[in-house]
XYZ file of C-alpha atoms in Angstrom:
348
model
C 0.000 0.000 0.000
C 2.820 2.384 0.883
C 4.704 1.560 -2.330
C 1.578 1.975 -4.424
C 0.829 5.293 -2.726
C 4.119 6.872 -3.797
C 2.720 7.509 -7.271
C 1.821 11.151 -6.646
C 5.279 12.237 -5.472
C 7.724 10.212 -7.581
C 9.311 10.276 -11.028
C 7.390 9.580 -14.229
C 8.338 5.894 -14.036
C 7.407 5.770 -10.352
C 4.070 7.340 -11.258
C 3.316 4.640 -13.836
C 4.522 1.812 -11.588
C 2.641 3.200 -8.600
C -0.612 3.395 -10.539
C -0.245 -0.193 -11.736
C 0.434 -1.460 -8.218
C -2.442 0.597 -6.885
C -4.825 -0.934 -9.444
C -3.528 -4.455 -8.726
C -4.164 -4.120 -4.980
C -7.593 -2.614 -5.652
C -8.488 -5.735 -7.639
C -7.426 -7.951 -4.734
C -9.618 -5.935 -2.384
C -12.667 -6.486 -4.584
C -12.472 -10.280 -4.194
C -14.487 -12.195 -1.593
C -12.054 -15.122 -1.554
C -8.285 -14.852 -1.598
C -5.344 -17.227 -1.162
C -1.636 -16.682 -0.765
C 1.485 -18.751 -0.169
C 4.634 -17.623 1.615
C 7.996 -19.348 1.332
C 11.746 -18.804 1.342
C 13.505 -19.001 -2.006
C 16.720 -20.444 -0.620
C 18.580 -23.715 -0.049
C 19.847 -25.614 2.976
C 23.458 -24.489 2.430
C 22.472 -20.811 2.466
C 20.394 -21.281 5.626
C 23.290 -22.994 7.396
C 25.648 -20.195 6.296
C 23.240 -17.584 7.694
C 22.812 -19.554 10.915
C 26.583 -19.881 11.334
C 26.847 -16.069 11.543
C 24.658 -16.027 14.667
C 25.154 -19.393 16.397
C 27.627 -20.342 19.092
C 29.981 -23.262 18.320
C 28.123 -26.535 18.732
C 24.692 -24.917 18.399
C 24.535 -24.723 14.607
C 21.371 -25.646 12.720
C 21.221 -29.409 11.980
C 21.212 -30.437 8.301
C 17.729 -31.973 8.482
C 16.252 -28.767 9.969
C 17.905 -26.620 7.306
C 16.511 -28.932 4.623
C 13.015 -28.796 6.107
C 12.944 -24.984 6.524
C 14.333 -24.373 3.035
C 11.402 -26.290 1.541
C 8.695 -25.135 3.971
C 5.710 -23.044 2.832
C 2.834 -21.286 4.589
C -0.476 -21.307 2.714
C -3.448 -19.136 3.699
C -6.929 -18.918 2.195
C -9.986 -17.012 3.375
C -13.555 -16.250 2.372
C -15.768 -13.322 3.342
C -19.402 -12.334 2.867
C -18.158 -8.951 1.626
C -15.286 -7.769 -0.606
C -12.015 -8.208 1.293
C -11.312 -4.457 1.472
C -14.657 -3.857 3.230
C -14.523 -6.902 5.497
C -14.217 -6.888 9.252
C -13.400 -9.917 11.393
C -17.096 -10.874 11.755
C -17.509 -11.001 7.947
C -15.042 -13.859 7.396
C -16.893 -17.187 7.304
C -13.951 -19.477 6.557
C -10.175 -19.412 6.839
C -7.441 -22.028 6.437
C -3.729 -21.972 7.269
C -1.288 -24.746 6.397
C 2.437 -25.031 7.124
C 4.001 -27.600 4.779
C 7.389 -29.283 4.590
C 8.986 -31.431 1.893
C 6.862 -34.449 2.906
C 3.484 -32.727 3.291
C 1.560 -30.726 5.905
C 3.338 -30.104 9.233
C 0.512 -28.127 10.779
C -2.919 -27.169 9.474
C -5.936 -25.433 10.902
C -9.258 -24.240 9.508
C -11.984 -21.991 10.808
C -15.272 -22.845 9.088
C -18.493 -21.232 10.330
C -18.726 -22.125 14.041
C -15.906 -24.659 14.256
C -12.119 -24.630 14.539
C -10.308 -27.657 13.024
C -6.656 -28.652 13.513
C -4.197 -31.430 12.715
C -0.408 -31.804 12.802
C 2.535 -34.025 11.947
C 3.846 -34.467 15.484
C 6.884 -36.519 14.476
C 8.133 -33.929 11.955
C 7.467 -30.979 14.279
C 9.197 -32.733 17.147
C 12.204 -33.427 14.959
C 12.285 -29.802 13.825
C 12.094 -28.415 17.384
C 14.547 -30.920 18.814
C 11.945 -32.182 21.331
C 10.309 -35.330 19.932
C 6.738 -36.072 20.979
C 5.962 -39.568 22.292
C 4.726 -42.003 19.614
C 0.915 -42.188 19.574
C 0.955 -45.958 20.140
C 2.765 -45.444 23.469
C 0.087 -43.147 24.877
C -2.509 -44.464 27.337
C -6.147 -44.747 26.240
C -6.970 -41.755 28.468
C -5.086 -39.542 26.017
C -8.155 -39.702 23.726
C -8.298 -36.847 21.232
C -4.696 -35.828 21.950
C -3.643 -39.305 20.844
C -5.673 -38.843 17.652
C -3.916 -35.509 17.107
C -0.509 -37.189 17.400
C -1.670 -39.779 14.851
C -2.289 -36.969 12.380
C -6.091 -36.962 12.615
C -8.356 -33.902 12.612
C -9.878 -32.562 15.819
C -12.502 -29.824 16.053
C -13.358 -27.303 18.760
C -16.278 -24.924 19.145
C -15.409 -21.398 18.043
C -17.790 -19.990 20.673
C -16.115 -21.980 23.444
C -12.671 -20.840 22.316
C -13.804 -17.191 22.278
C -15.286 -17.520 25.773
C -12.109 -19.167 27.035
C -10.067 -16.372 25.473
C -12.210 -13.712 27.151
C -11.776 -15.498 30.438
C -8.014 -15.358 30.056
C -7.611 -11.805 28.683
C -10.593 -10.168 30.398
C -9.796 -11.285 33.931
C -9.308 -8.585 36.539
C -5.795 -7.640 37.489
C -4.226 -7.932 40.931
C -5.661 -4.565 41.927
C -9.184 -5.525 40.899
C -9.078 -3.320 37.787
C -9.985 -4.349 34.265
C -6.931 -4.608 31.962
C -6.414 -1.632 29.673
C -7.634 -1.823 26.079
C -5.219 -2.608 23.277
C -3.628 0.582 21.874
C -4.969 1.704 18.512
C -4.593 4.533 16.003
C -7.363 6.976 15.153
C -8.072 7.779 11.501
C -6.250 11.136 11.635
C -3.070 9.585 13.051
C -3.253 6.709 10.552
C -3.299 9.209 7.675
C -0.362 11.182 9.090
C 1.577 7.942 9.553
C 0.829 6.698 6.018
C 1.703 10.066 4.457
C 5.033 10.165 6.323
C 5.954 6.633 5.198
C 4.869 7.346 1.599
C 7.166 10.379 1.464
C 10.129 8.396 2.835
C 9.553 5.606 0.313
C 9.059 7.969 -2.630
C 12.329 9.755 -1.909
C 14.435 6.617 -1.493
C 12.902 3.860 -3.652
C 13.451 3.548 -7.393
C 11.000 1.690 -9.635
C 11.741 -0.098 -12.900
C 9.239 -1.926 -15.083
C 9.584 -4.691 -17.632
C 7.019 -6.833 -19.383
C 6.388 -9.587 -21.884
C 3.860 -10.209 -24.611
C 1.847 -12.697 -22.549
C 0.433 -10.046 -20.200
C 3.061 -10.615 -17.495
C 4.751 -7.499 -16.127
C 7.445 -7.031 -13.480
C 7.711 -3.925 -11.313
C 10.862 -3.788 -9.218
C 11.343 -1.452 -6.278
C 14.936 -1.033 -5.029
C 16.460 0.996 -2.221
C 19.681 1.149 -0.150
C 18.808 -0.793 3.006
C 20.368 1.398 5.724
C 19.235 4.631 4.106
C 15.658 3.415 3.729
C 15.465 2.164 7.340
C 16.926 5.427 8.640
C 14.482 7.537 6.627
C 11.458 5.409 7.542
C 12.098 5.662 11.270
C 13.062 9.312 10.843
C 9.623 9.896 9.329
C 8.003 8.253 12.369
C 9.965 10.304 14.924
C 7.733 13.435 14.818
C 4.683 11.174 15.358
C 6.117 9.185 18.246
C 3.883 10.769 20.892
C 0.811 9.815 18.859
C 1.859 6.198 18.272
C 1.228 3.284 20.691
C 4.966 2.584 20.998
C 6.424 1.788 24.379
C 10.132 2.208 23.655
C 12.138 4.935 21.986
C 12.367 4.661 18.213
C 15.797 3.738 16.816
C 17.856 6.584 15.363
C 20.392 6.879 12.539
C 23.125 5.996 15.051
C 21.425 2.644 15.749
C 21.540 1.792 12.034
C 25.164 2.842 11.511
C 26.407 -0.747 11.229
C 23.576 -1.966 8.993
C 24.592 -2.785 5.399
C 23.649 -0.139 2.854
C 23.519 -2.498 -0.106
C 20.491 -2.170 -2.350
C 17.652 -4.600 -1.725
C 14.682 -5.072 -3.995
C 11.055 -6.148 -4.059
C 9.876 -7.627 -7.354
C 6.102 -7.422 -8.020
C 4.735 -9.720 -10.741
C 1.469 -8.713 -12.426
C -0.510 -10.865 -14.851
C -3.013 -8.896 -16.936
C -2.894 -6.213 -14.273
C -3.484 -8.580 -11.334
C -0.874 -9.152 -8.624
C 0.391 -12.752 -8.633
C 3.716 -12.643 -6.766
C 5.960 -10.469 -4.594
C 9.596 -11.467 -4.067
C 11.912 -9.613 -1.662
C 15.608 -10.382 -2.239
C 17.498 -10.393 1.078
C 20.693 -12.170 -0.002
C 22.564 -8.863 -0.260
C 22.136 -8.314 3.481
C 23.982 -11.501 4.433
C 27.500 -11.082 5.778
C 28.545 -14.483 4.484
C 29.660 -14.816 0.877
C 28.287 -18.378 0.972
C 24.696 -17.080 0.919
C 23.920 -17.063 -2.792
C 20.120 -17.191 -2.711
C 17.789 -15.897 -0.029
C 14.437 -14.290 -0.845
C 11.026 -14.058 0.765
C 8.310 -14.918 -1.771
C 4.561 -14.264 -1.553
C 2.315 -15.816 -4.219
C -1.263 -14.585 -4.544
C -4.238 -16.261 -6.194
C -8.033 -16.148 -6.256
C -8.973 -18.490 -3.440
C -11.835 -20.892 -2.871
C -13.898 -21.098 0.299
C -12.183 -23.502 2.747
C -14.322 -26.510 3.664
C -14.646 -28.461 6.892
C -12.574 -31.692 6.860
C -14.474 -34.965 7.179
C -14.108 -37.254 10.172
C -12.895 -34.682 12.717
C -13.144 -35.647 16.407
C -15.010 -33.091 18.535
C -13.246 -32.039 21.750
C -13.267 -29.119 24.183
C -10.219 -27.192 25.387
C -10.350 -28.462 28.959
C -10.573 -32.056 27.737
C -7.744 -31.572 25.241
C -5.399 -30.016 27.815
C -6.184 -32.778 30.295
C -5.445 -35.419 27.658
C -2.231 -33.611 26.723
C -0.823 -33.901 30.240
C -2.184 -37.439 30.633
C -0.546 -38.436 27.375
C 2.755 -36.626 27.787
C 3.348 -37.431 31.425
C 1.811 -40.885 31.109
C 4.149 -41.743 28.251
C 7.140 -40.795 30.356
C 5.984 -42.384 33.626
C 8.483 -44.859 35.005
C 10.979 -43.938 32.304
C 13.953 -41.636 32.231
C 12.588 -39.301 29.638
C 9.887 -37.719 27.544
C 10.008 -39.877 24.424
C 13.746 -40.308 23.953
C 14.684 -36.826 25.246
C 15.176 -36.048 28.977
C 12.066 -34.291 30.316
C 13.362 -31.410 32.413
C 11.778 -28.368 34.036
C 12.837 -26.143 31.166
C 11.057 -28.368 28.641
C 7.867 -28.345 30.712
């Protein structure tokens, strides 16, 4: 939105590119269903090279985790009664989120009408986190729905019950008997001032180039020097700090002094005027020369309304949590560990 809004204060090419992006996002907002997929365009070697810059000796990312993350994707789809741009939370009737690895879904949940559905690949997630879950066949019968969850089956929970449980947790009175304060928010006037400030910073520091083919596909690339753009963006926010719900002081140019100032780019792909992909190339920011490919990619498509999965087992939160502790602690009872990993206070 900020990039598209720079049209009025940029060069002739920025004006054209900004208008095209603006139109593309308008088209997305007119849809009632939308889907997108997020993934890293990288490889295991690049991930390990990045991790090596931050990790202590002996704590480097294992090969299998690097392989899994490099091929992981997050898919989201949603459906609303109204056009997306006019929708509020109550208007969305269905939503689905799926985190996938090279061998299929790791975690998936859906919200369809009045029910929340979930399933997971416990073995793969345990391997990824370094804390394996106990095999489903080792759990006692009392584990019930939690055992089914570990087997990869669908469970479902009442949306109303989850909302009431959430209110009970977040709406409880504090120690002094007072209601917790409301979440901070921005009024319309402050939102406009904030957007205008960011638009100006982007327009003055981001360059746009366009290229296209004969099949209706067009690429719009936005590039900017990383440190300069960060400095200018936060500099634009500084005069508004008292109006923003920010607890800490905003970073200054001094805080960004050591940040690389190489140019980074966002590549927007349009097909017949509709946005289909956004790719942000971050490889230039890596300190290691071994990082050859590292980009964040968002693919957009016209979604379909998510449907409820068949055969889901109905549970309630209290039951599920009880079965979790029955299953986890029951599986480790009389043994040295939780699965094949020591079960210590920190893990609990």
